[in-house]
PDB file of C-alpha atoms in Angstrom:
ATOM      1  CA  MET A   1       0.000   0.000   0.000  1.00 60.00           C
ATOM      2  CA  GLY A   2       1.199   3.520  -0.823  1.00 80.00           C
ATOM      3  CA  ILE A   3       1.102   6.745   1.145  1.00 88.00           C
ATOM      4  CA  CYS A   4      -2.181   8.701   1.243  1.00 93.00           C
ATOM      5  CA  PHE A   5      -1.863  12.436   0.495  1.00 92.00           C
ATOM      6  CA  PHE A   6      -4.496  15.153   0.229  1.00 94.00           C
ATOM      7  CA  LEU A   7      -3.764  17.465  -2.713  1.00 91.00           C
ATOM      8  CA  TYR A   8      -5.405  20.885  -2.948  1.00 89.00           C
ATOM      9  CA  GLY A   9      -4.690  24.326  -4.387  1.00 81.00           C
ATOM     10  CA  VAL A  10      -1.081  24.648  -5.564  1.00 77.00           C
ATOM     11  CA  TYR A  11      -0.754  20.832  -5.395  1.00 83.00           C
ATOM     12  CA  SER A  12      -3.861  20.215  -7.573  1.00 81.00           C
ATOM     13  CA  GLU A  13      -3.754  19.027 -11.159  1.00 81.00           C
ATOM     14  CA  GLY A  14      -2.701  21.843 -13.485  1.00 76.00           C
ATOM     15  CA  GLN A  15      -1.089  23.828 -10.661  1.00 75.00           C
ATOM     16  CA  PRO A  16       2.653  24.506 -10.081  1.00 70.00           C
ATOM     17  CA  CYS A  17       3.402  21.741  -7.574  1.00 80.00           C
ATOM     18  CA  HIS A  18       1.302  18.931  -9.066  1.00 81.00           C
ATOM     19  CA  GLU A  19       4.155  17.829 -11.350  1.00 82.00           C
ATOM     20  CA  ARG A  20       6.025  16.627  -8.247  1.00 82.00           C
ATOM     21  CA  PHE A  21       3.221  14.157  -7.469  1.00 85.00           C
ATOM     22  CA  LYS A  22       1.813  13.001 -10.797  1.00 85.00           C
ATOM     23  CA  ASN A  23       4.308  10.220 -11.549  1.00 86.00           C
ATOM     24  CA  PHE A  24       3.736   8.638  -8.123  1.00 87.00           C
ATOM     25  CA  ILE A  25      -0.096   8.634  -8.116  1.00 90.00           C
ATOM     26  CA  ILE A  26      -1.656   5.154  -8.050  1.00 93.00           C
ATOM     27  CA  LYS A  27      -5.259   6.146  -7.221  1.00 92.00           C
ATOM     28  CA  SER A  28      -7.147   9.417  -6.919  1.00 92.00           C
ATOM     29  CA  GLN A  29     -10.603  10.405  -5.702  1.00 93.00           C
ATOM     30  CA  PRO A  30     -12.414  13.649  -4.792  1.00 93.00           C
ATOM     31  CA  ALA A  31     -12.224  14.541  -1.108  1.00 94.00           C
ATOM     32  CA  PHE A  32     -12.295  17.460   1.303  1.00 93.00           C
ATOM     33  CA  VAL A  33     -10.884  18.523   4.664  1.00 93.00           C
ATOM     34  CA  LYS A  34     -12.082  20.887   7.364  1.00 92.00           C
ATOM     35  CA  ALA A  35      -9.400  23.515   7.883  1.00 92.00           C
ATOM     36  CA  SER A  36      -8.634  27.236   7.647  1.00 90.00           C
ATOM     37  CA  LEU A  37      -7.407  28.808   4.438  1.00 88.00           C
ATOM     38  CA  TYR A  38      -4.722  31.513   4.215  1.00 88.00           C
ATOM     39  CA  GLN A  39      -3.568  33.547   1.231  1.00 84.00           C
ATOM     40  CA  LEU A  40       0.197  33.908   0.905  1.00 83.00           C
ATOM     41  CA  LEU A  41       1.991  36.952  -0.532  1.00 81.00           C
ATOM     42  CA  SER A  42       2.102  35.272  -3.948  1.00 79.00           C
ATOM     43  CA  GLY A  43      -1.675  34.847  -3.957  1.00 78.00           C
ATOM     44  CA  LEU A  44      -1.371  31.096  -3.420  1.00 79.00           C
ATOM     45  CA  GLN A  45      -3.633  29.672  -0.800  1.00 82.00           C
ATOM     46  CA  MET A  46      -2.595  27.112   1.807  1.00 87.00           C
ATOM     47  CA  ILE A  47      -4.515  25.477   4.613  1.00 91.00           C
ATOM     48  CA  VAL A  48      -3.828  25.381   8.314  1.00 91.00           C
ATOM     49  CA  GLY A  49      -5.051  22.110   9.779  1.00 85.00           C
ATOM     50  CA  GLU A  50      -7.366  23.791  12.269  1.00 84.00           C
ATOM     51  CA  GLY A  51     -10.672  25.386  11.373  1.00 86.00           C
ATOM     52  CA  ASP A  52     -14.053  24.514   9.926  1.00 85.00           C
ATOM     53  CA  HIS A  53     -13.949  25.650   6.292  1.00 86.00           C
ATOM     54  CA  THR A  54     -14.525  22.930   3.707  1.00 89.00           C
ATOM     55  CA  ILE A  55     -11.488  22.708   1.429  1.00 89.00           C
ATOM     56  CA  HIS A  56     -11.982  20.494  -1.624  1.00 90.00           C
ATOM     57  CA  GLY A  57      -9.205  18.561  -3.328  1.00 91.00           C
ATOM     58  CA  GLN A  58      -8.077  15.041  -4.175  1.00 93.00           C
ATOM     59  CA  LEU A  59      -7.132  12.135  -1.949  1.00 94.00           C
ATOM     60  CA  VAL A  60      -4.326  10.316  -3.755  1.00 93.00           C
ATOM     61  CA  GLU A  61      -2.394   7.180  -3.016  1.00 93.00           C
ATOM     62  CA  LEU A  62       1.277   7.578  -3.869  1.00 90.00           C
ATOM     63  CA  ASP A  63       3.691   4.801  -4.728  1.00 90.00           C
ATOM     64  CA  LEU A  64       6.523   6.490  -2.869  1.00 83.00           C
ATOM     65  CA  PRO A  65       9.147   4.402  -1.084  1.00 80.00           C
ATOM     66  CA  GLU A  66       9.526   5.349   2.570  1.00 76.00           C
ATOM     67  CA  SER A  67      13.252   5.896   1.966  1.00 76.00           C
ATOM     68  CA  SER A  68      12.375   8.642  -0.559  1.00 81.00           C
ATOM     69  CA  GLN A  69       9.968  10.540   1.685  1.00 83.00           C
ATOM     70  CA  VAL A  70      12.595  12.893   3.208  1.00 83.00           C
ATOM     71  CA  THR A  71      13.756  13.870  -0.290  1.00 82.00           C
ATOM     72  CA  PHE A  72      10.147  14.289  -1.436  1.00 83.00           C
ATOM     73  CA  ASP A  73       9.440  16.521   1.590  1.00 85.00           C
ATOM     74  CA  ALA A  74      12.502  18.656   0.816  1.00 83.00           C
ATOM     75  CA  ILE A  75      11.370  19.094  -2.802  1.00 80.00           C
ATOM     76  CA  ASN A  76       8.054  20.354  -1.434  1.00 79.00           C
ATOM     77  CA  GLY A  77       9.695  22.765   1.036  1.00 80.00           C
ATOM     78  CA  TYR A  78       9.216  20.778   4.250  1.00 84.00           C
ATOM     79  CA  TYR A  79      12.208  20.047   6.466  1.00 83.00           C
ATOM     80  CA  ALA A  80      11.374  18.137   9.664  1.00 81.00           C
ATOM     81  CA  ASP A  81      14.640  19.238  11.317  1.00 82.00           C
ATOM     82  CA  PHE A  82      13.740  22.920  10.831  1.00 81.00           C
ATOM     83  CA  LYS A  83       9.994  22.574  11.361  1.00 78.00           C
ATOM     84  CA  GLU A  84       9.516  25.672  13.529  1.00 79.00           C
ATOM     85  CA  LYS A  85      11.176  27.979  10.978  1.00 79.00           C
ATOM     86  CA  ALA A  86       9.603  26.430   7.859  1.00 81.00           C
ATOM     87  CA  ILE A  87       6.632  27.965   6.056  1.00 84.00           C
ATOM     88  CA  ILE A  88       5.405  24.542   4.940  1.00 88.00           C
ATOM     89  CA  TRP A  89       4.585  21.662   7.264  1.00 90.00           C
ATOM     90  CA  ARG A  90       3.512  18.105   6.578  1.00 91.00           C
ATOM     91  CA  GLU A  91       0.863  16.844   8.925  1.00 92.00           C
ATOM     92  CA  THR A  92      -1.750  14.122   9.067  1.00 94.00           C
ATOM     93  CA  LEU A  93      -5.380  15.278   8.777  1.00 94.00           C
ATOM     94  CA  LEU A  94      -8.667  13.411   8.513  1.00 94.00           C
ATOM     95  CA  VAL A  95      -9.855  13.662   4.923  1.00 95.00           C
ATOM     96  CA  GLN A  96     -13.515  13.056   4.028  1.00 94.00           C
ATOM     97  CA  THR A  97     -14.287  10.857   1.006  1.00 93.00           C
ATOM     98  CA  GLU A  98     -17.493   9.147  -0.154  1.00 91.00           C
ATOM     99  CA  GLN A  99     -16.356   6.088   1.836  1.00 89.00           C
ATOM    100  CA  GLY A 100     -15.781   8.034   5.072  1.00 91.00           C
ATOM    101  CA  HIS A 101     -12.836   9.622   6.893  1.00 93.00           C
ATOM    102  CA  VAL A 102      -9.292   8.644   5.914  1.00 93.00           C
ATOM    103  CA  PRO A 103      -6.071   9.866   7.574  1.00 95.00           C
ATOM    104  CA  ALA A 104      -3.809  11.464   4.960  1.00 95.00           C
ATOM    105  CA  GLU A 105      -0.623  13.491   4.785  1.00 94.00           C
ATOM    106  CA  VAL A 106      -1.106  17.137   3.797  1.00 94.00           C
ATOM    107  CA  TYR A 107       1.344  19.957   3.116  1.00 91.00           C
ATOM    108  CA  THR A 108       0.023  22.868   5.170  1.00 92.00           C
ATOM    109  CA  LEU A 109       1.038  26.339   6.266  1.00 90.00           C
ATOM    110  CA  ASN A 110       3.040  26.409   9.510  1.00 89.00           C
ATOM    111  CA  PRO A 111       0.414  27.635  12.024  1.00 89.00           C
ATOM    112  CA  THR A 112       3.028  29.769  13.820  1.00 88.00           C
ATOM    113  CA  LYS A 113       3.452  31.749  10.562  1.00 85.00           C
ATOM    114  CA  LYS A 114      -0.249  32.258   9.790  1.00 86.00           C
ATOM    115  CA  ASP A 115      -0.395  35.760  11.311  1.00 85.00           C
ATOM    116  CA  GLN A 116       1.905  36.952   8.501  1.00 84.00           C
ATOM    117  CA  PHE A 117      -0.790  36.166   5.916  1.00 84.00           C
ATOM    118  CA  ARG A 118      -4.431  37.004   5.203  1.00 81.00           C
ATOM    119  CA  GLN A 119      -7.037  34.483   6.294  1.00 81.00           C
ATOM    120  CA  VAL A 120      -9.619  33.736   3.620  1.00 80.00           C
ATOM    121  CA  VAL A 121     -13.148  33.999   5.010  1.00 68.00           C
ATOM    122  CA  PRO A 122     -15.698  31.200   4.375  1.00 61.00           C
ATOM    123  CA  SER A 123     -17.558  33.079   1.605  1.00 58.00           C
ATOM    124  CA  GLU A 124     -14.251  33.451  -0.308  1.00 55.00           C
ATOM    125  CA  VAL A 125     -13.290  29.751  -0.126  1.00 55.00           C
ATOM    126  CA  PRO A 126     -13.631  28.451  -3.694  1.00 54.00           C
ATOM    127  CA  LYS A 127     -14.764  24.876  -4.429  1.00 51.00           C
ATOM    128  CA  GLU A 128     -11.313  24.219  -5.893  1.00 51.00           C
ATOM    129  CA  VAL A 129      -8.622  26.349  -4.300  1.00 47.00           C
ATOM    130  CA  SER A 130      -6.658  27.639  -7.278  1.00 48.00           C
ATOM    131  CA  ASP A 131      -3.289  29.098  -8.107  1.00 46.00           C
ATOM    132  CA  SER A 132      -2.691  32.819  -8.383  1.00 56.00           C
ATOM    133  CA  GLN A 133      -2.160  34.676 -11.622  1.00 68.00           C
ATOM    134  CA  LEU A 134       1.443  35.399 -10.588  1.00 74.00           C
ATOM    135  CA  PHE A 135       2.522  31.845 -11.458  1.00 73.00           C
ATOM    136  CA  GLU A 136       0.806  32.134 -14.837  1.00 73.00           C
ATOM    137  CA  LYS A 137       2.985  35.186 -15.592  1.00 80.00           C
ATOM    138  CA  LEU A 138       6.255  33.377 -14.866  1.00 86.00           C
ATOM    139  CA  THR A 139       8.177  32.133 -17.863  1.00 89.00           C
ATOM    140  CA  GLU A 140      10.721  29.312 -17.742  1.00 89.00           C
ATOM    141  CA  ARG A 141      13.481  31.968 -17.716  1.00 91.00           C
ATOM    142  CA  HIS A 142      11.885  33.581 -14.646  1.00 91.00           C
ATOM    143  CA  LYS A 143      11.539  30.262 -12.855  1.00 89.00           C
ATOM    144  CA  THR A 144      15.092  29.179 -13.669  1.00 90.00           C
ATOM    145  CA  TYR A 145      16.577  32.447 -12.412  1.00 91.00           C
ATOM    146  CA  ILE A 146      14.481  32.474  -9.217  1.00 90.00           C
ATOM    147  CA  CYS A 147      15.633  28.915  -8.444  1.00 87.00           C
ATOM    148  CA  LYS A 148      19.300  29.815  -9.078  1.00 90.00           C
ATOM    149  CA  LEU A 149      19.006  32.887  -6.854  1.00 89.00           C
ATOM    150  CA  ALA A 150      17.297  30.851  -4.117  1.00 88.00           C
ATOM    151  CA  LYS A 151      20.198  28.360  -4.130  1.00 88.00           C
ATOM    152  CA  ALA A 152      22.903  31.058  -4.083  1.00 87.00           C
ATOM    153  CA  LYS A 153      25.013  31.119  -0.921  1.00 85.00           C
ATOM    154  CA  GLY A 154      26.083  34.206   0.999  1.00 79.00           C
ATOM    155  CA  ARG A 155      27.239  36.995  -1.290  1.00 79.00           C
ATOM    156  CA  GLU A 156      27.328  34.817  -4.410  1.00 84.00           C
ATOM    157  CA  ILE A 157      26.466  36.835  -7.514  1.00 85.00           C
ATOM    158  CA  VAL A 158      24.003  35.275  -9.972  1.00 89.00           C
ATOM    159  CA  PRO A 159      24.346  37.098 -13.330  1.00 88.00           C
ATOM    160  CA  VAL A 160      21.189  38.381 -15.017  1.00 89.00           C
ATOM    161  CA  ASP A 161      20.519  40.156 -18.313  1.00 88.00           C
ATOM    162  CA  LEU A 162      18.815  43.569 -18.267  1.00 88.00           C
ATOM    163  CA  ALA A 163      15.482  42.386 -19.716  1.00 90.00           C
ATOM    164  CA  LEU A 164      15.114  39.596 -17.153  1.00 89.00           C
ATOM    165  CA  TYR A 165      16.206  41.977 -14.385  1.00 88.00           C
ATOM    166  CA  ARG A 166      13.443  44.447 -15.337  1.00 88.00           C
ATOM    167  CA  GLU A 167      10.808  41.731 -15.592  1.00 89.00           C
ATOM    168  CA  LEU A 168      11.611  40.248 -12.166  1.00 89.00           C
ATOM    169  CA  MET A 169      11.841  43.707 -10.571  1.00 87.00           C
ATOM    170  CA  GLY A 170       8.447  44.542 -12.105  1.00 86.00           C
ATOM    171  CA  LEU A 171       6.971  41.408 -10.549  1.00 83.00           C
ATOM    172  CA  GLU A 172       8.596  42.404  -7.210  1.00 84.00           C
ATOM    173  CA  LEU A 173      10.400  39.065  -6.987  1.00 88.00           C
ATOM    174  CA  ILE A 174      13.949  40.409  -6.666  1.00 88.00           C
ATOM    175  CA  VAL A 175      15.632  43.333  -4.960  1.00 88.00           C
ATOM    176  CA  ASP A 176      18.883  45.011  -5.984  1.00 87.00           C
ATOM    177  CA  LYS A 177      21.318  45.028  -3.055  1.00 83.00           C
ATOM    178  CA  GLY A 178      23.953  47.093  -4.807  1.00 78.00           C
ATOM    179  CA  ARG A 179      26.461  44.594  -6.153  1.00 78.00           C
ATOM    180  CA  ARG A 180      24.143  41.582  -6.083  1.00 85.00           C
ATOM    181  CA  LEU A 181      20.481  40.631  -6.380  1.00 89.00           C
ATOM    182  CA  ALA A 182      18.395  38.884  -3.757  1.00 88.00           C
ATOM    183  CA  LEU A 183      14.880  37.506  -3.584  1.00 88.00           C
ATOM    184  CA  THR A 184      12.209  39.633  -1.960  1.00 86.00           C
ATOM    185  CA  PRO A 185       9.947  37.923   0.617  1.00 83.00           C
ATOM    186  CA  LEU A 186       7.520  37.322  -2.265  1.00 82.00           C
ATOM    187  CA  GLY A 187      10.363  35.892  -4.370  1.00 85.00           C
ATOM    188  CA  GLN A 188      11.400  33.590  -1.515  1.00 83.00           C
ATOM    189  CA  GLU A 189       7.845  32.340  -1.177  1.00 81.00           C
ATOM    190  CA  VAL A 190       7.551  31.730  -4.935  1.00 83.00           C
ATOM    191  CA  SER A 191      10.829  29.768  -4.855  1.00 84.00           C
ATOM    192  CA  TYR A 192       9.281  27.276  -2.371  1.00 76.00           C
ATOM    193  CA  PHE A 193       6.724  26.311  -5.001  1.00 76.00           C
ATOM    194  CA  LEU A 194       9.000  26.064  -8.039  1.00 74.00           C
TER     195      LEU A 194
END
């Protein structure tokens, strides 16, 4: 038997993070959880595992070896050793399906960070939590550069051409720190989901 995961929002089919899951999915069925929904700086929405809003998504069974789970978590921005500082957590929630409640793993927003973001009120919770338009604006060049900048260490300089520089500055994803560029808080958040 595989690992049960609840996929919603940014992890849903057609959204930025779904590619990380699709090759491991054995089974999939509609499901929902009761939780709270928060909108991040990027416009993406993530749940906090406490609350009573109905968040729709998919319950999937993944054929993911247990030995690969730490790597899979890291790809999705969750690091158990740095849990308190991380934006993304992995926790087990009860997911409702047609057959009843099923415990499943879910990538959620760290509840200690939720005050930094806007809570979505029940009337704003869409049936399918969707991605923001920001990710639709990002080209492969944008994504590649953001990932390189996110991996840069210390004062490492990551070269950029003028056109790309202007585009990323216009999207407020980078900041010019004089001799080098750095990701803005929005840019850092976007890098978690690329």
